[in-house]
Amino acid sequence: MKFLGPALILAFAAFSAQAADETAKVIGSPDGRTLFLESREQARLDGVAALDIPDRAEEFDRCLPSLRGPDAVSTTCDLKLAMAARNLLRQMTEGKDVRLSVDPQQRDDRHGRVLAQVYAPDGHGGELWTQEKLLAAGLAYIRPPVQQEAALPALLKTEAAARAAKIGIWQLPEFHPIPPEDAAQYEGRHVFIEGVVLKAAKTRNKIYLNFGHDWRHDFTAIIEKEDWKKFAKAETDVMTFENRKIRVRGIIYQDNGPMMRIASPWQIDVVE
């Protein structure tokens, strides 16, 4: 695999606003991505996600299929990896004053939670970068959107190492590359799609990377015009992906077939 990665990401990281630091005391964590703060705010770890912890039967669809009980009516979910992520985050942060690195232009998400790269004291005068530690343990993955893209080179390198070692979530089938022809089965879910781009097409407002011959039904990755500047800054010409095998990550939605929006170069790997 050859990632379009750290060197190019540094080129377009300038699009992120200058980060600002805040200090907050953590009083708890309900999962592997969320912190309860003494200020009564919540903080979300920017750019990474861990497995959900469904705590009610009606939330069972948040459990990955490979972690569900053996029979069709079961509402049991194997929570070992999800709980391990939560426990690691608690171990690093609970009861401690942490540093929240935020984008002052968009400090909060739409739910009012603080989006931050979170750094916890390590007890020896240094810091633990919580996102990096969760990724290194194979208990989290990078998921768009990422507010502070300047953090991506190091995070992507750590995630790639965990994936190569097949630890934690990278053992689960949901985190293995999916062929384009199966994309429609994963509507509404974050997945990795891997295949050959049969056609790259550019219109006035969009770039389409078509993975099938029938663009009305087959999987397509789409890049909106508002995001083109990121690819230009990274010197990434997506039109050159035609007839090349790539892997893309993001959410599947339906619009004349299964589609995925690619908002940044880091969502694309070139597979050699």
Short mmCIF file of C-alpha atoms in Angstrom, two decimals:
data_model
loop_
_atom_site.label_atom_id
_atom_site.label_comp_id
_atom_site.label_asym_id
_atom_site.label_seq_id
_atom_site.Cartn_x
_atom_site.Cartn_y
_atom_site.Cartn_z
CA MET A 1 0.00 0.00 0.00
CA LYS A 2 1.20 3.49 -0.72
CA PHE A 3 -0.56 6.21 1.21
CA LEU A 4 -1.02 9.64 -0.28
CA GLY A 5 -0.10 10.60 3.14
CA PRO A 6 1.98 12.47 5.62
CA ALA A 7 4.12 14.51 3.23
CA LEU A 8 1.15 15.67 1.19
CA ILE A 9 -1.06 16.19 4.20
CA LEU A 10 1.46 18.63 5.58
CA ALA A 11 0.93 20.69 2.44
CA PHE A 12 -2.79 21.18 2.96
CA ALA A 13 -2.76 21.21 6.77
CA ALA A 14 -2.38 24.99 6.49
CA PHE A 15 -6.12 25.09 5.78
CA SER A 16 -6.70 24.35 9.47
CA ALA A 17 -6.88 27.36 11.74
CA GLN A 18 -4.17 27.92 14.34
CA ALA A 19 -4.99 25.69 17.30
CA ALA A 20 -5.73 27.15 20.71
CA ASP A 21 -5.21 25.38 24.03
CA GLU A 22 -7.66 25.06 26.90
CA THR A 23 -7.39 23.18 30.17
CA ALA A 24 -10.25 21.12 31.57
CA LYS A 25 -10.73 18.54 34.31
CA VAL A 26 -12.18 15.21 33.22
CA ILE A 27 -14.72 13.54 35.49
CA GLY A 28 -15.68 10.58 33.33
CA SER A 29 -16.00 8.95 29.94
CA PRO A 30 -19.02 7.03 28.63
CA ASP A 31 -17.19 5.54 25.63
CA GLY A 32 -13.88 5.57 23.77
CA ARG A 33 -14.34 8.99 22.23
CA THR A 34 -16.23 11.21 24.69
CA LEU A 35 -15.17 13.00 27.88
CA PHE A 36 -17.36 14.47 30.61
CA LEU A 37 -15.77 17.67 31.93
CA GLU A 38 -16.08 19.28 35.35
CA SER A 39 -17.43 22.37 33.57
CA ARG A 40 -20.46 20.22 32.60
CA GLU A 41 -19.39 20.36 28.98
CA GLN A 42 -18.59 17.29 26.92
CA ALA A 43 -15.50 16.93 24.77
CA ARG A 44 -15.18 14.73 21.69
CA LEU A 45 -11.86 13.40 20.49
CA ASP A 46 -11.43 15.12 17.14
CA GLY A 47 -10.98 12.91 14.10
CA VAL A 48 -11.21 9.45 15.67
CA ALA A 49 -14.00 7.05 16.47
CA ALA A 50 -14.22 3.95 18.63
CA LEU A 51 -16.83 1.21 18.67
CA ASP A 52 -20.22 2.20 20.06
CA ILE A 53 -21.50 0.90 23.39
CA PRO A 54 -25.23 0.25 22.95
CA ASP A 55 -26.80 0.14 26.41
CA ARG A 56 -30.43 -0.42 25.42
CA ALA A 57 -32.10 -2.97 23.16
CA GLU A 58 -33.36 -0.23 20.84
CA GLU A 59 -29.74 0.81 20.20
CA PHE A 60 -28.73 -2.69 19.10
CA ASP A 61 -28.23 -1.58 15.48
CA ARG A 62 -25.15 0.32 16.70
CA CYS A 63 -23.49 -3.05 17.30
CA LEU A 64 -21.46 -4.30 14.33
CA PRO A 65 -22.91 -7.42 12.68
CA SER A 66 -19.82 -9.51 13.47
CA LEU A 67 -20.20 -8.71 17.18
CA ARG A 68 -23.89 -9.60 17.47
CA GLY A 69 -25.38 -12.70 19.05
CA PRO A 70 -25.69 -15.91 17.02
CA ASP A 71 -29.45 -15.85 16.41
CA ALA A 72 -31.60 -13.37 14.50
CA VAL A 73 -33.57 -12.17 17.54
CA SER A 74 -30.58 -11.76 19.85
CA THR A 75 -29.80 -8.32 21.25
CA THR A 76 -26.47 -9.29 22.76
CA CYS A 77 -23.35 -7.48 21.61
CA ASP A 78 -19.69 -8.33 22.19
CA LEU A 79 -18.46 -5.15 23.85
CA LYS A 80 -14.89 -6.19 24.68
CA LEU A 81 -13.22 -3.84 22.18
CA ALA A 82 -15.63 -0.98 22.86
CA MET A 83 -15.12 -1.29 26.61
CA ALA A 84 -11.36 -1.56 26.18
CA ALA A 85 -11.37 1.78 24.32
CA ARG A 86 -13.46 3.40 27.06
CA ASN A 87 -11.28 1.96 29.80
CA LEU A 88 -8.07 3.15 28.14
CA LEU A 89 -9.49 6.64 27.71
CA ARG A 90 -10.61 6.68 31.36
CA GLN A 91 -7.21 5.45 32.50
CA MET A 92 -5.50 8.29 30.66
CA THR A 93 -7.87 11.12 31.59
CA GLU A 94 -10.28 10.50 34.47
CA GLY A 95 -9.77 12.85 37.41
CA LYS A 96 -7.02 14.71 35.57
CA ASP A 97 -6.54 18.17 34.13
CA VAL A 98 -6.09 17.66 30.38
CA ARG A 99 -5.06 19.97 27.58
CA LEU A 100 -7.65 20.45 24.86
CA SER A 101 -6.22 21.64 21.55
CA VAL A 102 -9.15 23.19 19.66
CA ASP A 103 -9.82 25.06 16.45
CA PRO A 104 -11.02 28.47 17.67
CA GLN A 105 -13.00 28.97 14.46
CA GLN A 106 -15.05 25.84 15.15
CA ARG A 107 -14.59 24.87 18.76
CA ASP A 108 -17.82 22.91 19.12
CA ASP A 109 -19.66 20.37 17.03
CA ARG A 110 -23.36 20.66 16.17
CA HIS A 111 -24.25 19.02 19.48
CA GLY A 112 -22.32 21.59 21.48
CA ARG A 113 -19.45 19.24 22.36
CA VAL A 114 -15.89 20.56 22.35
CA LEU A 115 -13.91 19.07 19.44
CA ALA A 116 -10.32 18.64 20.54
CA GLN A 117 -7.05 16.86 20.26
CA VAL A 118 -6.72 15.75 23.87
CA TYR A 119 -3.46 15.52 25.80
CA ALA A 120 -3.36 13.99 29.29
CA PRO A 121 -0.50 14.17 31.82
CA ASP A 122 1.59 11.02 31.88
CA GLY A 123 2.73 11.44 35.50
CA HIS A 124 6.32 12.06 34.48
CA GLY A 125 6.13 15.64 33.29
CA GLY A 126 5.04 14.71 29.77
CA GLU A 127 1.78 14.15 27.94
CA LEU A 128 -0.19 11.27 26.48
CA TRP A 129 -1.88 12.09 23.18
CA THR A 130 -5.13 10.24 23.70
CA GLN A 131 -6.01 9.89 20.01
CA GLU A 132 -2.60 8.42 19.23
CA LYS A 133 -2.72 5.96 22.13
CA LEU A 134 -6.17 4.67 21.15
CA LEU A 135 -5.09 4.23 17.54
CA ALA A 136 -1.86 2.47 18.55
CA ALA A 137 -3.87 -0.03 20.60
CA GLY A 138 -6.14 -0.79 17.65
CA LEU A 139 -9.13 0.54 19.60
CA ALA A 140 -9.98 3.51 17.36
CA TYR A 141 -9.83 4.56 13.72
CA ILE A 142 -9.58 7.87 11.92
CA ARG A 143 -12.97 9.00 10.69
CA PRO A 144 -13.92 12.15 8.77
CA PRO A 145 -14.46 14.94 9.36
CA VAL A 146 -11.18 15.86 11.02
CA GLN A 147 -11.17 19.41 12.33
CA GLN A 148 -7.42 19.69 12.93
CA GLU A 149 -5.85 18.16 9.85
CA ALA A 150 -2.36 19.18 10.98
CA ALA A 151 -2.55 16.23 13.39
CA LEU A 152 -3.15 13.73 10.59
CA PRO A 153 0.37 12.69 9.52
CA ALA A 154 1.22 11.21 12.91
CA LEU A 155 -2.26 9.74 13.43
CA LEU A 156 -2.36 8.08 10.03
CA LYS A 157 1.05 6.53 10.58
CA THR A 158 -0.09 5.12 13.92
CA GLU A 159 -3.35 3.79 12.47
CA ALA A 160 -1.49 2.15 9.57
CA ALA A 161 0.80 0.31 12.00
CA ALA A 162 -2.15 -1.04 13.99
CA ARG A 163 -3.90 -2.11 10.77
CA ALA A 164 -0.77 -3.88 9.52
CA ALA A 165 -0.44 -5.69 12.85
CA LYS A 166 -4.14 -6.68 12.70
CA ILE A 167 -4.77 -5.77 16.31
CA GLY A 168 -8.01 -4.73 17.94
CA ILE A 169 -10.73 -3.55 15.56
CA TRP A 170 -8.58 -4.39 12.53
CA GLN A 171 -9.39 -8.05 13.09
CA LEU A 172 -13.09 -7.38 12.46
CA PRO A 173 -14.52 -7.92 8.95
CA GLU A 174 -16.19 -4.48 9.04
CA PHE A 175 -12.73 -2.90 8.98
CA HIS A 176 -11.44 -4.93 6.05
CA PRO A 177 -11.61 -3.37 2.55
CA ILE A 178 -14.97 -3.92 0.84
CA PRO A 179 -15.26 -4.39 -2.95
CA PRO A 180 -17.18 -1.62 -4.74
CA GLU A 181 -19.93 -3.98 -5.85
CA ASP A 182 -20.89 -4.57 -2.20
CA ALA A 183 -21.04 -0.88 -1.24
CA ALA A 184 -24.86 -0.63 -1.38
CA GLN A 185 -25.12 -3.10 1.53
CA TYR A 186 -23.41 -0.61 3.85
CA GLU A 187 -25.60 2.48 3.47
CA GLY A 188 -25.22 4.81 6.42
CA ARG A 189 -22.04 3.15 7.66
CA HIS A 190 -18.40 4.17 7.62
CA VAL A 191 -16.46 1.69 5.48
CA PHE A 192 -13.28 1.21 3.47
CA ILE A 193 -13.93 0.57 -0.24
CA GLU A 194 -11.11 -0.78 -2.39
CA GLY A 195 -11.19 -1.18 -6.16
CA VAL A 196 -10.14 0.15 -9.55
CA VAL A 197 -11.41 3.53 -10.71
CA LEU A 198 -12.86 2.79 -14.16
CA LYS A 199 -13.62 6.41 -14.99
CA ALA A 200 -12.71 9.81 -13.54
CA ALA A 201 -15.09 12.55 -14.69
CA LYS A 202 -15.14 16.26 -13.91
CA THR A 203 -18.12 18.60 -14.19
CA ARG A 204 -18.46 22.25 -13.26
CA ASN A 205 -19.09 21.46 -9.59
CA LYS A 206 -18.02 17.88 -8.95
CA ILE A 207 -15.43 15.22 -9.67
CA TYR A 208 -16.67 11.65 -9.91
CA LEU A 209 -14.53 8.56 -9.42
CA ASN A 210 -16.64 5.76 -10.90
CA PHE A 211 -15.86 2.22 -9.79
CA GLY A 212 -18.42 0.61 -12.10
CA HIS A 213 -19.63 0.90 -15.68
CA ASP A 214 -23.18 1.88 -14.69
CA TRP A 215 -22.82 5.18 -12.82
CA ARG A 216 -26.52 5.18 -11.91
CA HIS A 217 -26.19 2.00 -9.87
CA ASP A 218 -22.51 1.31 -9.16
CA PHE A 219 -20.35 2.79 -6.42
CA THR A 220 -18.98 6.30 -6.96
CA ALA A 221 -16.69 8.50 -4.87
CA ILE A 222 -17.49 12.20 -5.24
CA ILE A 223 -15.39 15.30 -4.59
CA GLU A 224 -17.33 18.56 -4.30
CA LYS A 225 -15.92 21.78 -5.80
CA GLU A 226 -15.63 23.38 -2.37
CA ASP A 227 -13.03 20.71 -1.49
CA TRP A 228 -10.95 20.92 -4.68
CA LYS A 229 -8.56 23.46 -3.15
CA LYS A 230 -7.39 20.87 -0.63
CA PHE A 231 -6.38 18.48 -3.39
CA ALA A 232 -4.70 21.28 -5.35
CA LYS A 233 -2.76 22.35 -2.27
CA ALA A 234 -1.62 18.75 -1.78
CA GLU A 235 -0.66 18.54 -5.48
CA THR A 236 -3.04 15.62 -5.87
CA ASP A 237 -4.67 15.33 -9.29
CA VAL A 238 -7.55 12.93 -8.69
CA MET A 239 -8.14 12.64 -12.44
CA THR A 240 -4.96 10.54 -12.57
CA PHE A 241 -6.66 7.88 -10.44
CA GLU A 242 -8.46 6.53 -13.51
CA ASN A 243 -7.48 2.88 -14.08
CA ARG A 244 -5.72 2.78 -10.71
CA LYS A 245 -6.60 0.76 -7.65
CA ILE A 246 -7.39 2.93 -4.64
CA ARG A 247 -8.95 2.59 -1.21
CA VAL A 248 -11.35 5.25 0.07
CA ARG A 249 -12.90 5.70 3.49
CA GLY A 250 -16.11 7.42 4.49
CA ILE A 251 -19.88 7.10 4.88
CA ILE A 252 -21.97 5.37 2.21
CA TYR A 253 -25.14 7.15 1.10
CA GLN A 254 -27.55 6.64 -1.80
CA ASP A 255 -27.82 9.02 -4.77
CA ASN A 256 -28.10 7.20 -8.10
CA GLY A 257 -26.35 4.27 -6.51
CA PRO A 258 -24.06 4.05 -3.48
CA MET A 259 -21.83 7.09 -3.09
CA MET A 260 -19.15 8.40 -0.73
CA ARG A 261 -18.06 12.00 -0.34
CA ILE A 262 -14.30 12.50 -0.27
CA ALA A 263 -13.57 15.84 1.36
CA SER A 264 -9.80 15.55 1.79
CA PRO A 265 -6.84 13.75 0.16
CA TRP A 266 -6.18 11.73 3.31
CA GLN A 267 -9.38 9.75 2.70
CA ILE A 268 -7.70 8.11 -0.31
CA ASP A 269 -4.96 5.48 -0.37
CA VAL A 270 -3.31 4.34 -3.59
CA VAL A 271 -2.96 0.55 -3.55
CA GLU A 272 0.09 -0.87 -5.30
#
